[in-house]
């Protein structure tokens, strides 16, 4: 009886560990983009976007599809516009993240926003989805801590 319980317990632990590994994101083939002195690893589906001349934002197609912005100069208008929406405060890696999403009438789909600090700046990642994804979490995890 004891060995059967032990076996089932070990099997359950192995299943839980394998589920975690199956959900892991492999970022080894991601390209790096430097935005305001912070390196961001970009997954293949968002590669090939544009960086502005000041290197303060990157976008793929448009900001409703995928974008990373350094919002140091306009944090009040960028982050402040979400004050009426319900959001979530998350911890992703070592970063505190304010996460919000809303249906975007212009884009005609949900757009998510994750605000966090890295290096000496505040960043916003936006993407066309109504949920936090493993890829976005991996992007955030791979950025340096705040100074």
Coordinates of N, CA and C in Angstrom, one line a residue:
X1 N 0.8 -1.2 0.0 CA 0.0 0.0 0.0 C 0.9 1.3 0.0
X2 N 1.9 1.2 0.9 CA 2.8 2.4 1.0 C 3.5 2.7 -0.4
X3 N 4.0 1.6 -1.0 CA 4.7 1.7 -2.2 C 3.8 2.2 -3.3
X4 N 2.6 1.9 -3.3 CA 1.6 2.3 -4.3 C 1.4 3.8 -4.2
X5 N 1.2 4.3 -2.9 CA 1.1 5.7 -2.7 C 2.3 6.5 -3.1
X6 N 3.5 5.9 -2.8 CA 4.8 6.6 -3.1 C 4.9 6.7 -4.6
X7 N 4.6 5.6 -5.3 CA 4.6 5.6 -6.8 C 3.7 6.6 -7.4
X8 N 2.5 6.7 -6.9 CA 1.5 7.7 -7.4 C 2.0 9.1 -7.1
X9 N 2.5 9.3 -6.0 CA 3.1 10.6 -5.6 C 4.2 11.0 -6.5
X10 N 5.1 10.1 -6.8 CA 6.2 10.4 -7.7 C 5.8 10.6 -9.1
X11 N 4.8 9.9 -9.5 CA 4.2 10.0 -10.9 C 3.6 11.4 -11.0
X12 N 2.8 11.8 -10.0 CA 2.2 13.1 -10.0 C 3.2 14.3 -10.1
X13 N 4.3 14.1 -9.3 CA 5.4 15.1 -9.3 C 6.0 15.2 -10.7
X14 N 6.3 14.0 -11.3 CA 6.9 14.0 -12.6 C 6.0 14.6 -13.7
X15 N 4.6 14.4 -13.5 CA 3.7 15.1 -14.5 C 3.7 16.6 -14.3
X16 N 3.7 17.0 -13.1 CA 3.8 18.5 -12.8 C 5.0 19.1 -13.4
X17 N 6.2 18.5 -13.2 CA 7.4 19.0 -13.7 C 7.4 19.0 -15.2
X18 N 6.9 17.9 -15.8 CA 6.9 17.8 -17.3 C 6.0 18.9 -17.9
X19 N 4.9 19.2 -17.2 CA 4.0 20.2 -17.7 C 4.7 21.6 -17.7
X20 N 5.5 21.8 -16.6 CA 6.2 23.1 -16.6 C 7.3 23.2 -17.7
X21 N 7.9 22.1 -18.0 CA 8.9 22.1 -19.1 C 8.2 22.2 -20.4
X22 N 7.0 21.7 -20.6 CA 6.3 21.8 -21.9 C 5.9 23.2 -22.1
X23 N 5.6 24.0 -21.1 CA 5.2 25.4 -21.2 C 6.4 26.3 -21.3
X24 N 7.6 25.8 -21.1 CA 8.8 26.7 -21.1 C 9.0 27.3 -22.5
X25 N 9.5 28.5 -22.6 CA 9.7 29.2 -23.9 C 11.2 29.1 -24.2
X26 N 11.5 28.6 -25.4 CA 12.9 28.6 -25.9 C 13.1 29.9 -26.6
X27 N 14.0 30.7 -26.0 CA 14.3 32.0 -26.6 C 15.7 32.1 -27.2
X28 N 16.2 30.9 -27.5 CA 17.6 30.8 -28.0 C 17.7 31.4 -29.4
X29 N 16.6 31.4 -30.2 CA 16.6 31.9 -31.6 C 16.0 33.3 -31.7
X30 N 15.8 34.0 -30.6 CA 15.2 35.3 -30.6 C 16.3 36.3 -30.9
X31 N 16.0 37.4 -31.6 CA 16.9 38.4 -31.9 C 16.8 39.5 -30.9
X32 N 17.9 40.3 -30.7 CA 17.9 41.3 -29.7 C 17.8 42.7 -30.3
X33 N 17.0 43.5 -29.7 CA 16.7 44.9 -30.1 C 17.1 45.8 -28.9
X34 N 17.9 46.8 -29.1 CA 18.2 47.7 -28.0 C 17.2 48.9 -28.1
X35 N 16.5 49.1 -27.0 CA 15.6 50.2 -26.8 C 16.0 51.0 -25.6
X36 N 16.5 52.3 -25.8 CA 16.9 53.2 -24.8 C 17.9 52.5 -23.8
X37 N 18.9 51.8 -24.4 CA 20.0 51.2 -23.6 C 19.6 49.9 -22.9
X38 N 18.5 49.3 -23.2 CA 18.1 48.0 -22.6 C 17.9 47.1 -23.8
X39 N 18.5 45.9 -23.7 CA 18.3 44.8 -24.7 C 17.1 44.0 -24.5
X40 N 16.2 44.0 -25.5 CA 15.0 43.2 -25.5 C 15.2 42.0 -26.5
X41 N 14.9 40.8 -26.0 CA 14.9 39.7 -27.0 C 13.5 39.6 -27.6
X42 N 13.5 39.5 -28.9 CA 12.2 39.6 -29.7 C 11.9 38.2 -30.3
X43 N 10.7 37.6 -30.0 CA 10.4 36.3 -30.6 C 10.3 36.4 -32.1
X44 N 10.5 35.3 -32.9 CA 10.5 35.4 -34.3 C 9.2 36.0 -34.9
X45 N 8.1 35.7 -34.3 CA 6.8 36.3 -34.9 C 6.7 37.8 -34.8
X46 N 7.5 38.4 -34.0 CA 7.5 39.9 -33.9 C 8.8 40.5 -34.5
X47 N 9.7 39.7 -35.1 CA 10.9 40.3 -35.7 C 10.6 40.9 -37.0
X48 N 11.5 41.8 -37.4 CA 11.4 42.6 -38.6 C 10.6 43.8 -38.5
X49 N 10.4 44.3 -37.2 CA 9.8 45.6 -37.0 C 10.7 46.7 -37.2
X50 N 10.2 47.9 -36.8 CA 11.0 49.2 -37.0 C 11.3 49.8 -35.6
X51 N 12.5 50.4 -35.5 CA 12.9 51.2 -34.4 C 13.0 52.6 -34.8
X52 N 12.4 53.5 -33.9 CA 12.5 54.9 -34.3 C 13.9 55.5 -34.2
X53 N 14.2 56.7 -34.7 CA 15.5 57.3 -34.7 C 16.1 57.4 -33.4
X54 N 15.3 57.7 -32.3 CA 15.8 57.9 -31.0 C 16.1 56.6 -30.2
X55 N 15.7 55.5 -30.9 CA 15.8 54.1 -30.2 C 15.0 54.1 -28.9
X56 N 13.8 54.7 -28.9 CA 13.0 54.7 -27.7 C 11.7 53.8 -28.0
X57 N 11.5 53.3 -29.2 CA 10.4 52.4 -29.4 C 10.7 51.5 -30.6
X58 N 10.1 50.3 -30.5 CA 10.1 49.3 -31.5 C 8.7 48.9 -31.7
X59 N 8.3 48.7 -33.0 CA 7.0 48.2 -33.3 C 7.0 47.2 -34.5
X60 N 6.2 46.2 -34.4 CA 6.0 45.3 -35.5 C 4.6 45.5 -36.0
X61 N 4.5 45.9 -37.3 CA 3.3 46.3 -37.9 C 2.8 47.6 -37.3
X62 N 2.1 47.5 -36.1 CA 1.7 48.7 -35.4 C 1.7 48.4 -33.9
X63 N 1.5 49.4 -33.1 CA 1.6 49.1 -31.6 C 0.4 48.2 -31.1
X64 N -0.6 48.1 -31.9 CA -1.7 47.2 -31.5 C -1.4 45.7 -31.8
X65 N -0.4 45.5 -32.7 CA 0.1 44.1 -33.0 C 1.2 43.8 -32.0
X66 N 2.2 44.6 -31.9 CA 3.3 44.4 -31.0 C 4.2 45.7 -31.0
X67 N 4.5 46.1 -29.8 CA 5.4 47.2 -29.6 C 6.1 47.3 -28.3
X68 N 7.2 47.9 -28.2 CA 7.9 48.1 -27.0 C 8.3 49.6 -27.0
X69 N 7.8 50.3 -25.9 CA 8.1 51.7 -25.8 C 8.8 52.1 -24.6
X70 N 9.8 53.0 -24.6 CA 10.3 53.6 -23.4 C 9.4 54.8 -23.2
X71 N 8.8 54.8 -22.0 CA 7.8 55.8 -21.8 C 8.2 56.9 -20.7
X72 N 9.5 57.0 -20.6 CA 10.0 57.9 -19.6 C 9.5 59.4 -19.7
X73 N 9.4 59.8 -21.0 CA 9.0 61.2 -21.2 C 7.5 61.4 -21.2
X74 N 6.7 60.4 -21.2 CA 5.2 60.5 -21.2 C 4.6 59.5 -20.4
X75 N 5.1 59.2 -19.2 CA 4.6 58.2 -18.3 C 3.2 58.5 -17.8
X76 N 3.0 59.7 -17.5 CA 1.6 60.1 -16.9 C 0.5 59.9 -18.0
X77 N 0.8 60.3 -19.2 CA -0.3 60.1 -20.2 C -0.4 58.7 -20.7
X78 N 0.7 57.9 -20.7 CA 0.7 56.6 -21.1 C 0.1 55.6 -20.1
X79 N 0.7 55.6 -18.9 CA 0.2 54.7 -17.8 C -1.0 55.3 -17.2
X80 N -1.1 56.6 -17.1 CA -2.3 57.2 -16.5 C -3.6 57.0 -17.2
X81 N -3.5 56.7 -18.5 CA -4.8 56.5 -19.3 C -5.5 55.3 -18.9
X82 N -4.8 54.4 -18.1 CA -5.4 53.1 -17.7 C -6.0 53.1 -16.3
X83 N -6.0 54.3 -15.7 CA -6.4 54.3 -14.3 C -7.8 53.9 -14.0
X84 N -8.7 54.0 -14.9 CA -10.1 53.5 -14.7 C -10.3 52.0 -15.0
X85 N -9.3 51.4 -15.6 CA -9.5 50.0 -15.9 C -9.0 49.1 -14.8
X86 N -9.6 47.9 -14.7 CA -9.1 46.9 -13.8 C -7.9 46.3 -14.4
X87 N -6.9 46.2 -13.7 CA -5.7 45.6 -14.1 C -5.2 44.6 -13.1
X88 N -4.0 44.0 -13.4 CA -3.4 43.1 -12.4 C -2.0 43.6 -12.2
X89 N -1.6 43.5 -10.9 CA -0.2 43.7 -10.6 C 0.5 42.3 -10.5
X90 N 1.5 42.1 -11.4 CA 2.1 40.8 -11.5 C 3.6 40.9 -11.1
X91 N 4.2 39.8 -10.8 CA 5.6 39.7 -10.7 C 6.1 38.7 -11.7
X92 N 6.9 39.2 -12.6 CA 7.4 38.3 -13.7 C 8.9 38.4 -13.6
X93 N 9.5 37.2 -13.4 CA 10.9 37.2 -13.1 C 11.1 38.0 -11.8
X94 N 12.0 39.0 -12.0 CA 12.3 39.9 -10.9 C 11.6 41.3 -11.0
X95 N 10.7 41.4 -12.0 CA 10.1 42.6 -12.3 C 8.6 42.7 -11.8
X96 N 8.3 43.9 -11.2 CA 6.9 44.2 -10.9 C 6.3 44.7 -12.1
X97 N 5.1 44.2 -12.5 CA 4.5 44.5 -13.8 C 3.1 44.9 -13.5
X98 N 2.7 46.1 -14.1 CA 1.3 46.5 -14.1 C 0.7 46.0 -15.5
X99 N -0.3 45.2 -15.5 CA -0.8 44.6 -16.7 C -2.3 45.0 -16.9
X100 N -2.6 45.5 -18.1 CA -4.0 45.9 -18.5 C -4.3 45.4 -19.9
X101 N -5.6 45.1 -20.1 CA -6.0 44.9 -21.5 C -7.4 45.5 -21.7
X102 N -7.7 45.8 -23.0 CA -9.0 46.3 -23.3 C -9.2 46.1 -24.8
X103 N -10.5 46.0 -25.2 CA -10.8 45.9 -26.6 C -10.5 47.2 -27.2
X104 N -9.8 47.1 -28.4 CA -9.4 48.4 -29.1 C -10.3 48.5 -30.3
X105 N -11.1 49.5 -30.3 CA -12.0 49.7 -31.5 C -11.3 49.9 -32.8
X106 N -10.2 50.6 -32.8 CA -9.4 50.8 -34.0 C -8.9 49.5 -34.5
X107 N -8.3 48.7 -33.6 CA -7.6 47.5 -34.1 C -8.7 46.4 -34.2
X108 N -9.8 46.5 -33.6 CA -10.9 45.5 -33.7 C -10.5 44.2 -33.0
X109 N -9.7 44.3 -31.9 CA -9.3 43.1 -31.1 C -8.8 43.6 -29.8
X110 N -8.6 42.7 -28.8 CA -8.1 43.1 -27.5 C -6.6 43.4 -27.7
X111 N -6.2 44.4 -26.9 CA -4.8 44.8 -26.9 C -4.3 44.9 -25.4
X112 N -3.2 44.2 -25.1 CA -2.7 44.2 -23.8 C -1.5 45.1 -23.6
X113 N -1.3 45.6 -22.4 CA -0.2 46.4 -22.1 C 0.4 46.0 -20.8
X114 N 1.8 45.9 -20.8 CA 2.5 45.5 -19.6 C 3.5 46.6 -19.3
X115 N 3.4 47.3 -18.1 CA 4.3 48.3 -17.7 C 5.3 47.8 -16.7
X116 N 6.6 48.1 -16.9 CA 7.6 47.7 -15.9 C 8.8 48.5 -16.1
X117 N 9.7 48.4 -15.1 CA 10.9 49.2 -15.2 C 12.1 48.2 -15.4
X118 N 13.1 48.7 -16.2 CA 14.3 47.9 -16.5 C 15.4 48.9 -16.7
X119 N 16.5 48.6 -16.2 CA 17.6 49.6 -16.2 C 17.2 50.9 -15.5
X120 N 17.3 52.0 -16.2 CA 16.9 53.3 -15.7 C 15.6 53.8 -16.2
X121 N 14.9 53.0 -16.9 CA 13.7 53.5 -17.6 C 12.4 52.7 -17.3
X122 N 11.3 53.2 -17.7 CA 10.0 52.6 -17.6 C 9.6 52.2 -19.1
X123 N 9.1 51.0 -19.2 CA 8.8 50.4 -20.5 C 7.3 50.0 -20.6
X124 N 6.7 50.0 -21.7 CA 5.4 49.4 -22.0 C 5.6 48.5 -23.2
X125 N 5.1 47.3 -23.0 CA 5.0 46.3 -24.1 C 3.5 46.2 -24.4
X126 N 3.2 46.4 -25.7 CA 1.8 46.2 -26.1 C 1.7 45.1 -27.1
X127 N 0.7 44.3 -27.1 CA 0.5 43.2 -28.0 C -1.0 42.9 -28.2
X128 N -1.3 42.3 -29.4 CA -2.7 42.0 -29.7 C -3.2 40.8 -29.1
X129 N -3.6 40.9 -27.9 CA -4.1 39.7 -27.1 C -4.8 40.2 -25.9
X130 N -5.7 39.4 -25.4 CA -6.4 39.8 -24.1 C -5.8 39.0 -22.9
X131 N -4.6 38.5 -23.1 CA -4.0 37.8 -22.0 C -2.5 37.9 -22.0
X132 N -1.9 37.7 -20.8 CA -0.5 37.6 -20.7 C 0.0 36.3 -21.3
X133 N 1.0 36.4 -22.2 CA 1.4 35.2 -22.9 C 2.8 34.8 -22.3
X134 N 3.2 33.5 -22.6 CA 4.5 33.0 -22.2 C 5.6 33.8 -22.9
X135 N 5.4 34.2 -24.1 CA 6.4 34.9 -24.9 C 6.6 36.3 -24.3
X136 N 5.6 37.0 -23.9 CA 5.7 38.3 -23.3 C 6.4 38.2 -22.0
X137 N 6.0 37.2 -21.2 CA 6.7 37.0 -19.9 C 8.2 36.7 -20.1
X138 N 8.6 36.0 -21.1 CA 10.0 35.7 -21.4 C 10.7 37.0 -21.9
X139 N 10.1 37.8 -22.6 CA 10.7 39.1 -23.0 C 11.0 39.9 -21.7
X140 N 10.1 40.0 -20.8 CA 10.3 40.8 -19.6 C 11.3 40.1 -18.7
X141 N 11.3 38.8 -18.6 CA 12.3 38.1 -17.7 C 13.7 38.4 -18.2
X142 N 13.9 38.5 -19.6 CA 15.2 38.6 -20.1 C 15.7 40.1 -20.1
X143 N 15.0 41.0 -19.5 CA 15.5 42.4 -19.4 C 16.2 42.5 -18.0
X144 N 17.1 43.5 -18.0 CA 17.8 43.7 -16.7 C 16.9 44.3 -15.6
X145 N 17.3 44.1 -14.4 CA 16.6 44.7 -13.3 C 16.7 46.2 -13.3
X146 N 15.9 46.9 -12.6 CA 15.9 48.3 -12.5 C 17.2 48.7 -11.7
X147 N 17.7 49.9 -12.1 CA 18.9 50.4 -11.4 C 18.5 51.0 -10.1

